[in-house]
Amino acid sequence: MTVTAALSTGTVSALAAPILQSEGSPLDPVLAPIYTLLDLWSLLLGALGDATGVGLLQYGFMHRAILVGLCIGVMAPLIGTFLVHRQLALIGDALAHTAFAGVAVGLFLNGVFSVGVSPYLTAVVVAVIAALLIEVISEVTDAYNDVSMAIVLSTGFALGTVLISLNAGGLAVGINQYLFGNLSTVSAENAAILLVLFGIIVATVALTRNQLLYVTFDETAAEVSGIPVAWYNRVMVMLTALVVVGAMQIMGVILVAAMLVVPVAGASQVSRSFTGSLLISVVLAELAVLLGIGLSYYGEATAGGVIVLVAVAIYAATVVVGKLLEARGDDSAPEVGSIEAEEDAVATSD
């Protein structure tokens, strides 16, 4: 289908949706190039929907939701793979609750002072600060990471509930979409912010992969070799905060941590190497996201919950596959705790 045909068959309304939703935002000048990319993406999916007759591809908000979901399917397991092998699987849950506090801060500022700031931006700021606090508390007090995570989680959720109670009339209604996620509330501005976060996360991991890998599997040896372990620990928790805020749009605060853990756990059942586990976890996450979005759309259910249920079902399937491979004596079948770092990657970090 040509561009002219797509425009004449109603795709214009879907294409214009991002522009209309972002109108008047103070971030418009900065995000203008990304809005153009969103328009092209919407045009592509709109034309595909017209050609195939797939209902969910006829709406602009679904175009943005699918794009956000695809990004989440990459960046969540990309960071989650490092977290799971560092036994920090629960840090996503802690940062999700502090991101909730960040959303409450944004809604409070908008409701009381009419600031006009995006709640997702305040969530990014608060989540990053919370991530750093987790590391600082562990370093200063010599407490275990789970202790500092529990403190930060409790503080974040308490701050969010207090801010909501101070202005319950406006905040209680607006907070639900952040708690449970909502496909229809993924605005152009939020999608553009997510793309920026996606670029930061992927670029940072690409540049620091070897160092992060070394720190993940042998922190003591990494420190002896001269790698600033504390710095890379902070980088990892800050990247986790960015993933949590980005995924919160469709997953919601309550379920966002699942995408950091479940696909990685599934990949670990069928892969022996770290890189193999990472790639498979991305594939599993994308499958869960796309199936979850489709099922939630046609079943009129909450997207975040459906995505997590699909991810858990896929995890159960990988467990079965892993056990079958192990029973057959397949050399490629991983054993529990047998995920290994690539030696060349560790060597280049020295």
Coordinates of C-alpha atoms in Angstrom, one line a residue:
M1 CA 0.0 0.0 0.0
T2 CA 1.3 3.4 -0.9
V3 CA 1.6 6.3 1.5
T4 CA -1.1 8.2 -0.3
A5 CA -3.4 5.2 0.0
A6 CA -2.7 4.8 3.7
L7 CA -3.4 8.5 4.3
S8 CA -6.7 8.2 2.4
T9 CA -8.0 5.1 4.2
G10 CA -8.1 6.7 7.7
T11 CA -4.6 6.2 8.9
V12 CA -4.3 10.0 9.2
S13 CA -6.5 9.9 12.3
A14 CA -4.2 7.3 13.9
L15 CA -1.1 9.1 12.7
A16 CA -2.3 12.5 14.1
A17 CA -3.0 11.0 17.5
P18 CA 0.6 11.4 18.8
I19 CA 0.8 15.0 17.7
L20 CA -2.5 15.9 19.3
Q21 CA -1.7 14.2 22.6
S22 CA 1.6 15.9 22.9
E23 CA 0.3 19.4 22.0
G24 CA 1.3 22.1 24.4
S25 CA 4.0 20.1 26.2
P26 CA 7.2 22.0 27.2
L27 CA 9.2 19.1 25.9
D28 CA 7.8 19.3 22.4
P29 CA 10.8 21.2 20.9
V30 CA 13.3 18.7 22.3
L31 CA 11.2 15.6 21.4
A32 CA 10.2 16.9 17.9
P33 CA 12.5 14.5 16.0
I34 CA 11.2 11.5 18.0
Y35 CA 7.6 12.6 17.3
T36 CA 8.5 12.4 13.6
L37 CA 9.8 8.8 14.1
L38 CA 6.6 8.0 16.0
D39 CA 4.5 9.4 13.1
L40 CA 6.4 7.2 10.6
W41 CA 5.9 4.1 12.9
S42 CA 2.2 4.9 13.2
L43 CA 1.9 5.3 9.5
L44 CA 3.6 1.9 8.9
L45 CA 1.4 0.0 11.4
G46 CA -1.7 1.8 10.1
A47 CA -1.0 0.7 6.6
L48 CA -0.3 -2.8 7.8
G49 CA -3.6 -2.8 9.7
D50 CA -5.5 -1.6 6.6
A51 CA -3.8 -4.3 4.5
T52 CA -4.4 -7.2 6.9
G53 CA -7.6 -6.1 8.6
V54 CA -6.1 -6.6 12.1
G55 CA -8.2 -4.5 14.4
L56 CA -5.6 -3.5 17.0
L57 CA -3.4 -2.0 14.3
Q58 CA -6.2 0.5 13.4
Y59 CA -5.6 2.7 16.4
G60 CA -2.9 5.2 17.2
F61 CA -2.7 4.4 20.9
M62 CA -2.0 0.7 20.0
H63 CA 0.8 1.8 17.7
R64 CA 2.5 3.5 20.6
A65 CA 1.7 0.7 23.0
I66 CA 3.3 -1.9 20.6
L67 CA 6.4 0.2 20.2
V68 CA 6.8 0.7 23.9
G69 CA 6.2 -3.0 24.4
L70 CA 8.9 -3.9 21.9
C71 CA 11.4 -1.6 23.6
I72 CA 10.5 -3.1 27.0
G73 CA 11.1 -6.5 25.6
V74 CA 14.7 -5.6 24.8
M75 CA 15.8 -3.4 27.7
A76 CA 14.2 -5.3 30.6
P77 CA 16.0 -8.6 30.0
L78 CA 19.1 -6.7 28.9
I79 CA 19.4 -5.3 32.4
G80 CA 17.6 -8.2 34.1
T81 CA 20.2 -10.7 32.9
F82 CA 22.9 -8.9 34.9
L83 CA 20.6 -8.5 37.9
V84 CA 19.5 -12.1 38.1
H85 CA 23.1 -13.4 38.0
R86 CA 24.0 -10.9 40.7
Q87 CA 21.1 -12.1 42.9
L88 CA 19.5 -8.7 42.7
A89 CA 16.2 -9.8 41.2
L90 CA 14.1 -7.9 43.8
I91 CA 15.7 -4.6 43.2
G92 CA 13.2 -4.0 40.4
D93 CA 10.4 -4.2 42.8
A94 CA 12.0 -1.8 45.2
L95 CA 12.6 0.8 42.4
A96 CA 9.1 0.3 41.1
H97 CA 7.7 1.5 44.4
T98 CA 10.0 4.5 44.4
A99 CA 9.0 5.2 40.8
F100 CA 5.4 5.2 42.2
A101 CA 6.5 7.9 44.6
G102 CA 8.0 9.8 41.6
V103 CA 4.7 9.7 39.8
A104 CA 3.0 11.0 42.9
V105 CA 5.5 13.8 43.1
G106 CA 4.7 14.8 39.5
L107 CA 1.0 14.6 39.9
F108 CA 1.2 16.6 43.2
L109 CA 3.2 19.3 41.6
N110 CA 0.9 19.5 38.7
G111 CA -2.2 19.5 40.8
V112 CA -1.1 21.9 43.5
F113 CA 1.3 24.2 41.8
S114 CA 0.2 23.7 38.1
V115 CA 3.8 23.1 37.1
G116 CA 3.0 21.0 34.0
V117 CA 5.8 18.5 34.4
S118 CA 5.4 14.9 33.1
P119 CA 5.0 12.4 35.9
Y120 CA 7.3 10.1 34.0
L121 CA 10.1 12.6 34.2
T122 CA 9.7 13.0 38.0
A123 CA 9.5 9.2 38.2
V124 CA 12.9 9.0 36.4
V125 CA 14.5 11.5 38.8
V126 CA 13.1 9.9 42.0
A127 CA 13.9 6.3 40.8
V128 CA 17.5 7.2 39.9
I129 CA 18.0 8.9 43.3
A130 CA 16.5 5.8 45.0
A131 CA 18.8 3.5 43.1
L132 CA 21.8 5.4 44.2
L133 CA 20.5 5.4 47.8
I134 CA 20.3 1.6 47.8
E135 CA 24.0 1.5 46.9
V136 CA 25.0 4.3 49.3
I137 CA 23.1 2.7 52.2
S138 CA 24.8 -0.7 51.6
E139 CA 28.3 0.9 51.3
V140 CA 28.0 3.3 54.3
T141 CA 26.2 0.9 56.8
D142 CA 27.7 -2.4 55.5
A143 CA 24.1 -3.7 55.3
Y144 CA 23.1 -6.3 52.9
N145 CA 21.5 -5.2 49.6
D146 CA 18.1 -6.6 50.6
V147 CA 18.1 -4.5 53.7
S148 CA 18.8 -1.2 51.8
M149 CA 16.2 -2.3 49.2
A150 CA 13.6 -2.8 51.8
I151 CA 14.3 0.6 53.4
V152 CA 14.1 2.4 50.0
L153 CA 11.0 0.5 49.0
S154 CA 9.1 1.3 52.2
T155 CA 10.2 5.0 52.0
G156 CA 9.2 5.4 48.4
F157 CA 5.8 3.8 48.8
A158 CA 5.2 5.8 52.0
L159 CA 6.1 9.1 50.3
G160 CA 3.7 8.2 47.4
T161 CA 0.8 7.4 49.7
V162 CA 1.3 10.6 51.7
L163 CA 1.3 12.8 48.6
I164 CA -1.8 11.1 47.3
S165 CA -3.6 11.7 50.7
L166 CA -2.7 15.4 50.6
N167 CA -4.5 15.9 47.3
A168 CA -6.7 12.7 47.0
G169 CA -9.3 14.4 44.8
G170 CA -7.1 14.7 41.8
L171 CA -4.3 12.2 42.5
A172 CA -6.3 9.1 43.4
V173 CA -7.9 9.0 40.0
G174 CA -4.8 9.7 38.0
I175 CA -2.6 7.2 39.9
N176 CA -4.5 4.1 38.8
Q177 CA -3.0 4.0 35.3
Y178 CA 0.5 4.0 36.8
L179 CA -0.3 1.3 39.4
F180 CA -1.8 -1.2 36.9
G181 CA -0.6 0.1 33.5
N182 CA -2.9 1.1 30.6
L183 CA -2.4 0.7 26.8
S184 CA -4.6 3.6 26.0
T185 CA -2.7 6.1 28.1
V186 CA 0.6 5.7 26.3
S187 CA 0.8 9.3 25.0
A188 CA 3.3 10.5 22.3
E189 CA 5.3 12.3 24.9
N190 CA 5.6 9.2 27.1
A191 CA 6.5 7.1 24.2
A192 CA 9.2 9.6 23.1
I193 CA 10.6 9.6 26.7
L194 CA 10.7 5.8 26.6
L195 CA 12.7 5.9 23.3
V196 CA 15.2 8.2 24.9
L197 CA 15.5 5.9 27.9
F198 CA 15.8 2.9 25.6
G199 CA 18.7 4.6 23.7
I200 CA 20.5 5.5 26.9
I201 CA 20.2 2.0 28.3
V202 CA 21.3 0.1 25.2
A203 CA 24.2 2.5 24.5
T204 CA 25.4 2.3 28.1
V205 CA 25.3 -1.5 28.2
A206 CA 27.1 -1.7 24.8
L207 CA 29.9 0.5 26.0
T208 CA 30.3 -1.1 29.5
R209 CA 29.3 -4.7 28.8
N210 CA 32.7 -6.3 29.5
Q211 CA 33.1 -4.4 32.8
L212 CA 29.6 -5.1 33.9
L213 CA 30.1 -8.8 33.1
Y214 CA 33.3 -9.0 35.1
V215 CA 31.7 -7.3 38.1
T216 CA 28.7 -9.6 37.8
F217 CA 30.6 -12.8 38.0
D218 CA 33.7 -12.0 40.1
E219 CA 33.4 -8.7 41.9
T220 CA 36.5 -9.3 44.0
A221 CA 38.7 -10.1 41.0
A222 CA 37.3 -7.1 39.1
E223 CA 38.3 -4.8 42.0
V224 CA 41.8 -6.3 42.2
S225 CA 42.2 -5.8 38.4
G226 CA 41.5 -2.0 38.8
I227 CA 37.9 -1.9 37.7
P228 CA 35.9 0.7 39.8
V229 CA 33.4 -1.8 41.1
A230 CA 31.4 0.8 43.1
W231 CA 31.0 3.0 40.0
Y232 CA 29.7 0.1 37.9
N233 CA 27.3 -1.0 40.6
R234 CA 25.8 2.4 40.6
V235 CA 25.6 2.4 36.8
M236 CA 23.7 -0.9 37.0
V237 CA 21.2 0.3 39.5
M238 CA 20.6 3.5 37.6
L239 CA 20.0 1.6 34.4
T240 CA 17.5 -0.6 36.4
A241 CA 15.7 2.5 37.5
L242 CA 15.4 3.7 33.9
V243 CA 14.0 0.3 32.8
V244 CA 11.5 0.3 35.6
V245 CA 10.1 3.8 34.7
G246 CA 10.0 2.9 31.0
A247 CA 8.1 -0.3 31.5
M248 CA 5.7 1.2 34.0
Q249 CA 3.7 2.7 31.2
I250 CA 2.0 -0.6 30.2
M251 CA 3.1 -2.9 33.0
G252 CA 2.2 -0.8 36.0
V253 CA 4.2 -0.3 39.2
I254 CA 2.9 -3.6 40.6
L255 CA 4.0 -5.9 37.8
V256 CA 6.9 -4.1 36.2
A257 CA 9.6 -6.1 38.1
A258 CA 8.4 -9.3 36.5
M259 CA 9.8 -8.4 33.1
L260 CA 13.3 -8.0 34.6
V261 CA 13.2 -11.5 36.0
V262 CA 10.8 -14.0 34.4
P263 CA 12.2 -14.0 30.8
V264 CA 15.8 -14.2 32.2
A265 CA 14.8 -17.1 34.4
G266 CA 13.3 -18.9 31.4
A267 CA 16.3 -18.3 29.3
S268 CA 18.6 -19.7 32.0
Q269 CA 16.8 -23.0 31.7
V270 CA 17.8 -23.6 28.1
S271 CA 21.1 -21.7 27.7
R272 CA 24.5 -22.3 29.1
S273 CA 26.3 -19.1 28.2
F274 CA 25.7 -15.5 29.3
T275 CA 25.3 -14.1 25.8
G276 CA 23.0 -17.0 24.8
S277 CA 20.9 -16.5 27.9
L278 CA 20.7 -12.7 27.1
L279 CA 19.6 -13.3 23.5
I280 CA 17.0 -15.9 24.4
S281 CA 15.6 -13.8 27.2
V282 CA 15.0 -11.0 24.8
V283 CA 13.2 -13.3 22.4
L284 CA 11.0 -14.7 25.3
A285 CA 10.3 -11.2 26.5
E286 CA 9.2 -10.0 23.1
L287 CA 7.0 -13.0 22.6
A288 CA 5.4 -12.4 26.0
V289 CA 4.8 -8.7 25.3
L290 CA 3.3 -9.1 21.8
L291 CA 1.1 -12.0 22.8
G292 CA 0.1 -10.2 26.0
I293 CA -0.8 -7.0 24.2
G294 CA -2.9 -8.9 21.6
L295 CA -4.7 -11.0 24.2
S296 CA -5.4 -8.0 26.5
Y297 CA -6.8 -6.0 23.6
Y298 CA -9.2 -8.7 22.3
G299 CA -10.0 -10.0 25.8
E300 CA -10.4 -6.4 27.2
A301 CA -8.1 -7.2 30.1
T302 CA -5.3 -5.3 31.8
A303 CA -2.2 -5.5 29.6
G304 CA 0.4 -5.7 32.4
G305 CA -1.3 -8.7 34.1
V306 CA -1.8 -10.6 30.8
I307 CA 1.8 -10.0 29.7
V308 CA 3.2 -11.4 33.0
L309 CA 0.9 -14.4 32.9
V310 CA 2.1 -15.2 29.3
A311 CA 5.7 -14.7 30.5
V312 CA 5.2 -17.1 33.4
A313 CA 3.6 -19.6 31.0
I314 CA 6.6 -19.3 28.7
Y315 CA 8.9 -19.8 31.7
A316 CA 7.1 -23.0 32.6
A317 CA 7.5 -24.2 29.1
T318 CA 11.3 -23.5 29.2
V319 CA 11.6 -25.4 32.4
V320 CA 10.0 -28.5 30.7
V321 CA 12.3 -28.1 27.7
G322 CA 15.3 -27.7 30.0
K323 CA 14.4 -30.9 31.9
L324 CA 13.9 -32.8 28.6
L325 CA 17.3 -31.7 27.3
E326 CA 18.9 -32.7 30.6
A327 CA 17.2 -36.1 30.6
R328 CA 18.5 -36.7 27.0
G329 CA 22.0 -35.8 28.1
D330 CA 22.3 -33.0 25.6
D331 CA 25.6 -31.2 26.0
S332 CA 23.9 -27.8 25.4
A333 CA 21.5 -28.3 28.3
P334 CA 22.5 -26.0 31.2
E335 CA 22.8 -27.2 34.8
V336 CA 21.5 -25.1 37.7
G337 CA 23.9 -22.2 38.3
S338 CA 26.0 -23.1 35.3
I339 CA 25.6 -19.9 33.3
E340 CA 29.2 -18.8 32.5
A341 CA 30.7 -15.6 31.5
E342 CA 32.6 -15.5 28.2
E343 CA 36.3 -15.6 28.9
D344 CA 37.3 -13.2 26.2
A345 CA 34.9 -10.6 27.6
V346 CA 36.3 -10.9 31.0
A347 CA 39.9 -10.8 29.7
T348 CA 39.3 -7.6 27.8
S349 CA 38.2 -5.9 31.1
D350 CA 41.6 -6.5 32.7

